[in-house]
mmCIF file of N, CA and C in Angstrom:
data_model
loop_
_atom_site.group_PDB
_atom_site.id
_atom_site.type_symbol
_atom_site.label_atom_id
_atom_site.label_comp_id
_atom_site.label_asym_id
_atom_site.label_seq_id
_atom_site.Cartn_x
_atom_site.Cartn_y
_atom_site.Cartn_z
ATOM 1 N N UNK K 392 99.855 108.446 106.836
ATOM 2 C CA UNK K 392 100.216 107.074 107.145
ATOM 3 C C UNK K 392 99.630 106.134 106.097
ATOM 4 N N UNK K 393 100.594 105.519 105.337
ATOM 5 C CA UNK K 393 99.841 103.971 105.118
ATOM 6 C C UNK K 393 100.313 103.190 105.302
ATOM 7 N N UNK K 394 99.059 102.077 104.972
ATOM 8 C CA UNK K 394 98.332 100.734 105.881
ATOM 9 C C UNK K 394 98.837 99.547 104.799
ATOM 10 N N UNK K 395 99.401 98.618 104.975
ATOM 11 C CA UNK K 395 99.543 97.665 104.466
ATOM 12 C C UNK K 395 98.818 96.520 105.274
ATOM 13 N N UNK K 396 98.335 95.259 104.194
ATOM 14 C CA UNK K 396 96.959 94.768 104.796
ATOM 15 C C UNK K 396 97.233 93.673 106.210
ATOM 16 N N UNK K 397 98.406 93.620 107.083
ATOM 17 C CA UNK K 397 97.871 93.509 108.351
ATOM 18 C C UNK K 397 97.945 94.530 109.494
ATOM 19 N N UNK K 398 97.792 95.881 108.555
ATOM 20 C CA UNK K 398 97.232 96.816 109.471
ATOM 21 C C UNK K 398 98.908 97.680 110.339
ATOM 22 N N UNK K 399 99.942 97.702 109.571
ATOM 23 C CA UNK K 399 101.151 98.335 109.925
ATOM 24 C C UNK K 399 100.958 99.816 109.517
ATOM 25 N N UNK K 400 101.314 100.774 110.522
ATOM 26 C CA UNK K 400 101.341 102.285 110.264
ATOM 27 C C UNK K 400 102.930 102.450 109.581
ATOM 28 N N UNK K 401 103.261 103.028 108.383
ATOM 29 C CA UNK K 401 104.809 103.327 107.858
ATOM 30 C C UNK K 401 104.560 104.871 107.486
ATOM 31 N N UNK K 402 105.324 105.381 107.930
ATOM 32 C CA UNK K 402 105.622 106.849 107.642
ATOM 33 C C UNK K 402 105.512 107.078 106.387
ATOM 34 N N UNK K 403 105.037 107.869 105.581
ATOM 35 C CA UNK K 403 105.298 107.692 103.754
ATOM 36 C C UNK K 403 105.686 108.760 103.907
ATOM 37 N N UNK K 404 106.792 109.213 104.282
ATOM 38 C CA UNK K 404 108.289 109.943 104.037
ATOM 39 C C UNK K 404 109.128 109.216 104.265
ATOM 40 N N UNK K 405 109.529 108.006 104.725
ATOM 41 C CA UNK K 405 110.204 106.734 105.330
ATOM 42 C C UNK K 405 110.055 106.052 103.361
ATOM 43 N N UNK K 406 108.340 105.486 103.122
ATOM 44 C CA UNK K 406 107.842 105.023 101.993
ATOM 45 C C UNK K 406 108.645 105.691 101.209
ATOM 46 N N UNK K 407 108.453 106.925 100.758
ATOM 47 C CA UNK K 407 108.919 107.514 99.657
ATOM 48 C C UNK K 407 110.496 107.859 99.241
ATOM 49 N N UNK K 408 111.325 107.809 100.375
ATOM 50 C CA UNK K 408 112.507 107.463 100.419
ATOM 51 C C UNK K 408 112.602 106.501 100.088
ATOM 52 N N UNK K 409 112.502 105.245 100.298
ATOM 53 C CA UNK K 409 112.893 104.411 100.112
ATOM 54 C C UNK K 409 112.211 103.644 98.410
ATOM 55 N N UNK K 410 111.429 104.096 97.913
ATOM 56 C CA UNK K 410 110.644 104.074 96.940
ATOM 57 C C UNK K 410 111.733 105.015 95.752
ATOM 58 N N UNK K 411 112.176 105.721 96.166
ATOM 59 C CA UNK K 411 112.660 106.607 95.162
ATOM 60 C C UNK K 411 114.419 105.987 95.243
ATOM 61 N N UNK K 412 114.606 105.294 96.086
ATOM 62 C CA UNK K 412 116.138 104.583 96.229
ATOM 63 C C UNK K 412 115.941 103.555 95.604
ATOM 64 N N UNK K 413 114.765 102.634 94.989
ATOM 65 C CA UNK K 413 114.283 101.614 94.653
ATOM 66 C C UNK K 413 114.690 101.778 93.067
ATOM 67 N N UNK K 414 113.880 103.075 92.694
ATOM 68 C CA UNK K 414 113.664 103.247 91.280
ATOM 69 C C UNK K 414 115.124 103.645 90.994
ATOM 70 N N UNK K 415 115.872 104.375 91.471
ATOM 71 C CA UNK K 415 117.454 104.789 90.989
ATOM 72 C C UNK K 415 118.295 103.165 90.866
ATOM 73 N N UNK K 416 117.888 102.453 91.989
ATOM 74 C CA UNK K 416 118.466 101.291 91.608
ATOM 75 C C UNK K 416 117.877 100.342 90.652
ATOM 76 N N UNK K 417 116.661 100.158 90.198
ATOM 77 C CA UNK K 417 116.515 99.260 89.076
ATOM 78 C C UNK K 417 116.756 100.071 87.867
ATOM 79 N N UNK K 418 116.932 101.347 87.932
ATOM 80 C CA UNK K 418 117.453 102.432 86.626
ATOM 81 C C UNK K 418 119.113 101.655 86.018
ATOM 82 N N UNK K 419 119.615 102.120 87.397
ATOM 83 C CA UNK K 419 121.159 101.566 87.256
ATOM 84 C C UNK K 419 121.246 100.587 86.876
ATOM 85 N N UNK K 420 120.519 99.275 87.542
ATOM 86 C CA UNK K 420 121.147 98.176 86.922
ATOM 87 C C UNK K 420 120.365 97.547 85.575
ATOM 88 N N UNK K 421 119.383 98.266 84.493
ATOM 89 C CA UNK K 421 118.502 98.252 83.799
ATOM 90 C C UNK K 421 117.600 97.219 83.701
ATOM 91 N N UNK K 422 116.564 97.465 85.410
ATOM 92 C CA UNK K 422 115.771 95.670 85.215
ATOM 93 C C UNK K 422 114.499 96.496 84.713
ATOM 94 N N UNK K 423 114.376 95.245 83.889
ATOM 95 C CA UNK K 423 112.902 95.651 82.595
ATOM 96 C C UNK K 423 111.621 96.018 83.561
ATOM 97 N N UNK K 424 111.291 94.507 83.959
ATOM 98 C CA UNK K 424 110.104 95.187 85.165
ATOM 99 C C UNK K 424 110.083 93.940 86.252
ATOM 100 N N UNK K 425 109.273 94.175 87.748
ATOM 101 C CA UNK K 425 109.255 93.852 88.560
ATOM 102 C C UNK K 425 107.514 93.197 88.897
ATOM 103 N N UNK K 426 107.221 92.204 89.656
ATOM 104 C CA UNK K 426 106.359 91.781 90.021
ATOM 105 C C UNK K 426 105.670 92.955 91.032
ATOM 106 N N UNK K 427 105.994 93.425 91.302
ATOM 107 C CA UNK K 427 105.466 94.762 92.752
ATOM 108 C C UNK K 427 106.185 95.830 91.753
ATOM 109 N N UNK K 428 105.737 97.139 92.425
ATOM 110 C CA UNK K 428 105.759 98.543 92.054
ATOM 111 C C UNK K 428 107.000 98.591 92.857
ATOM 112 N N UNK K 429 107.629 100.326 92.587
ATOM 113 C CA UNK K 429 108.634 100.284 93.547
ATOM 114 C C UNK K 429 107.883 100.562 95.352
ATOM 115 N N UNK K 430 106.988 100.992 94.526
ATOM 116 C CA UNK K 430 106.375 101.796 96.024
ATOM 117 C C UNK K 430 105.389 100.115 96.939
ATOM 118 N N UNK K 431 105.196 99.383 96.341
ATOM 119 C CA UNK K 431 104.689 97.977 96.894
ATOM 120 C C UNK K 431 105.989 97.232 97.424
ATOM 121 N N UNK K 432 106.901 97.459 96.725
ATOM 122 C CA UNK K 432 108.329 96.414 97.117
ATOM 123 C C UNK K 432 108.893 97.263 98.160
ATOM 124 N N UNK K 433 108.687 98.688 97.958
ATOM 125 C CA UNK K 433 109.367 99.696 99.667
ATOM 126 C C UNK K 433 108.258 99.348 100.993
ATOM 127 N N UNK K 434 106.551 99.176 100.539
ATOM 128 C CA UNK K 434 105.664 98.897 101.673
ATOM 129 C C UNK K 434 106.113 97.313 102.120
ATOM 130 N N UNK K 435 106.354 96.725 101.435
ATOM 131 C CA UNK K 435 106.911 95.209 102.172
ATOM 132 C C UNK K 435 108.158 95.034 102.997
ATOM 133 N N UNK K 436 109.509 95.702 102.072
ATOM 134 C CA UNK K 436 110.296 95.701 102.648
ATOM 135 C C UNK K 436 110.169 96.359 104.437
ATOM 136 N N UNK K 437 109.315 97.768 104.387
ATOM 137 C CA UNK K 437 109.905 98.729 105.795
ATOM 138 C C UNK K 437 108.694 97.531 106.330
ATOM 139 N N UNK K 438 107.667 96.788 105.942
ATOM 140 C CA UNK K 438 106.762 95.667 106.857
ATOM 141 C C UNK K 438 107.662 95.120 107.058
ATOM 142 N N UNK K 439 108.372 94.457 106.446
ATOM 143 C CA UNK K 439 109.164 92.960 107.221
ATOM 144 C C UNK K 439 110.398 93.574 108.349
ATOM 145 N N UNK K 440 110.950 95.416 108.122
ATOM 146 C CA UNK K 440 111.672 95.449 108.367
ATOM 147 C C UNK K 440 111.302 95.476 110.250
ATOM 148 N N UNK K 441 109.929 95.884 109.925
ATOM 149 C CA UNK K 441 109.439 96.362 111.109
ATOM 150 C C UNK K 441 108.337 95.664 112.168
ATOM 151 N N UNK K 442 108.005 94.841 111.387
ATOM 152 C CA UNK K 442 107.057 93.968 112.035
ATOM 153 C C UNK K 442 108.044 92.601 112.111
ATOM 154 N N UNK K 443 109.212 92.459 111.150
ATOM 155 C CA UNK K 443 109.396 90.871 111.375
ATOM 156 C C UNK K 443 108.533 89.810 110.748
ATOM 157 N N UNK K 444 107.737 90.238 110.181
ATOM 158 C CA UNK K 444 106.902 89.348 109.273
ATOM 159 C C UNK K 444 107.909 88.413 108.542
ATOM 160 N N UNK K 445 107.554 86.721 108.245
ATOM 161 C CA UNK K 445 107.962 85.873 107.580
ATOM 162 C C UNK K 445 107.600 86.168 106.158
ATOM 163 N N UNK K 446 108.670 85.537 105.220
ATOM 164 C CA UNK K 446 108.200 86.030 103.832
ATOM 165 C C UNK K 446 106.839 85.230 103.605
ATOM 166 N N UNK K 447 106.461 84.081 104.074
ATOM 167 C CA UNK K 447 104.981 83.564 103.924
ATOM 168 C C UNK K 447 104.061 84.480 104.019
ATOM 169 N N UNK K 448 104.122 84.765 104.875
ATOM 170 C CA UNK K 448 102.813 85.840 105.922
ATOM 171 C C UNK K 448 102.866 87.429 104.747
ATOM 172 N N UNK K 449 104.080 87.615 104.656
ATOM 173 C CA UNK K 449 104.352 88.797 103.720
ATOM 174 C C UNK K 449 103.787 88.375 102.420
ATOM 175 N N UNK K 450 104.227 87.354 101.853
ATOM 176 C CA UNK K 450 103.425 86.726 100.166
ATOM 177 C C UNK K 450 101.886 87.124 100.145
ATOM 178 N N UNK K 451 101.448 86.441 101.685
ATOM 179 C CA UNK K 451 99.936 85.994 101.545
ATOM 180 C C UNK K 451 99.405 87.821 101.551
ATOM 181 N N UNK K 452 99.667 88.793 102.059
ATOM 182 C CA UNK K 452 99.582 89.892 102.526
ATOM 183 C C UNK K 452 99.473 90.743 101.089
ATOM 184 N N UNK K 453 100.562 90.414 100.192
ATOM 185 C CA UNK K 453 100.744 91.167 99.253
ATOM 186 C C UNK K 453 100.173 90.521 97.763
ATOM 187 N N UNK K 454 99.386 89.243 97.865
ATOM 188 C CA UNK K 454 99.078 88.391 96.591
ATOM 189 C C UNK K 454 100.247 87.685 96.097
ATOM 190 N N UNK K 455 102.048 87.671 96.107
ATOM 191 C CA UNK K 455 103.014 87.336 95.595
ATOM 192 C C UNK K 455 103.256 86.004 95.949
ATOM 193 N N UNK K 456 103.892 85.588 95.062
ATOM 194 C CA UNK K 456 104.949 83.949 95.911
ATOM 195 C C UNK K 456 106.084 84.415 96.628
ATOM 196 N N UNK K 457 106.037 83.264 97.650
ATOM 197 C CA UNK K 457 106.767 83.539 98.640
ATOM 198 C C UNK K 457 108.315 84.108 98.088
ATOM 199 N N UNK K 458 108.654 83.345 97.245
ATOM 200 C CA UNK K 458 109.893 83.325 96.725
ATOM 201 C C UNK K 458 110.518 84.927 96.063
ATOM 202 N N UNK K 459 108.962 85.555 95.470
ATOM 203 C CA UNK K 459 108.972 86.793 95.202
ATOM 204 C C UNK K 459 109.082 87.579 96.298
ATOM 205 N N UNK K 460 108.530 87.392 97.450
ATOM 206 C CA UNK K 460 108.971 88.437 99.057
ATOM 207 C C UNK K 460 110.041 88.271 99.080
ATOM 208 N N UNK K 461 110.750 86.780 98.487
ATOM 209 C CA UNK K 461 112.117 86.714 99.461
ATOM 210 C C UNK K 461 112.897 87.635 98.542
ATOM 211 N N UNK K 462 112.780 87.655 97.559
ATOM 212 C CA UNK K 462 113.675 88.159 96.422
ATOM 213 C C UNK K 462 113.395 89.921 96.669
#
């Protein structure tokens, strides 16, 4: 299990799926680089998917601007 910092349990076989669907898609569409990892942008996404977290609460959680959660 890991913990993202308000304490959410995510499967990291759930993580790593979705981490590895991350990287095929910024392959495809050739983005240079990203503010988060793929594997930081899959722990936020399955958080918000699952807790409902606001992208605020998600920013403050992950160090990012909000605008970067939303994106």
């Amino acid at each position: 299990m890991l913990v993202y910092p308000s304490g959410v349990y995510v499967s990291s076989s759930a993580l790593r799926f979705l981490m590895q669907q991350l990287r095929r898609h910024r392959r495809a569409i050739g983005s240079r680089w990203r503010r988060l990892t793929a594997g930081r942008q899959a722990l936020l996404t399955l958080a918000h998917l699952r807790m409902g977290h606001t992208y605020a609460q998600l920013a403050a959680g992950f160090g990012i601007g909000t605008t970067t959660a939303y994106r």
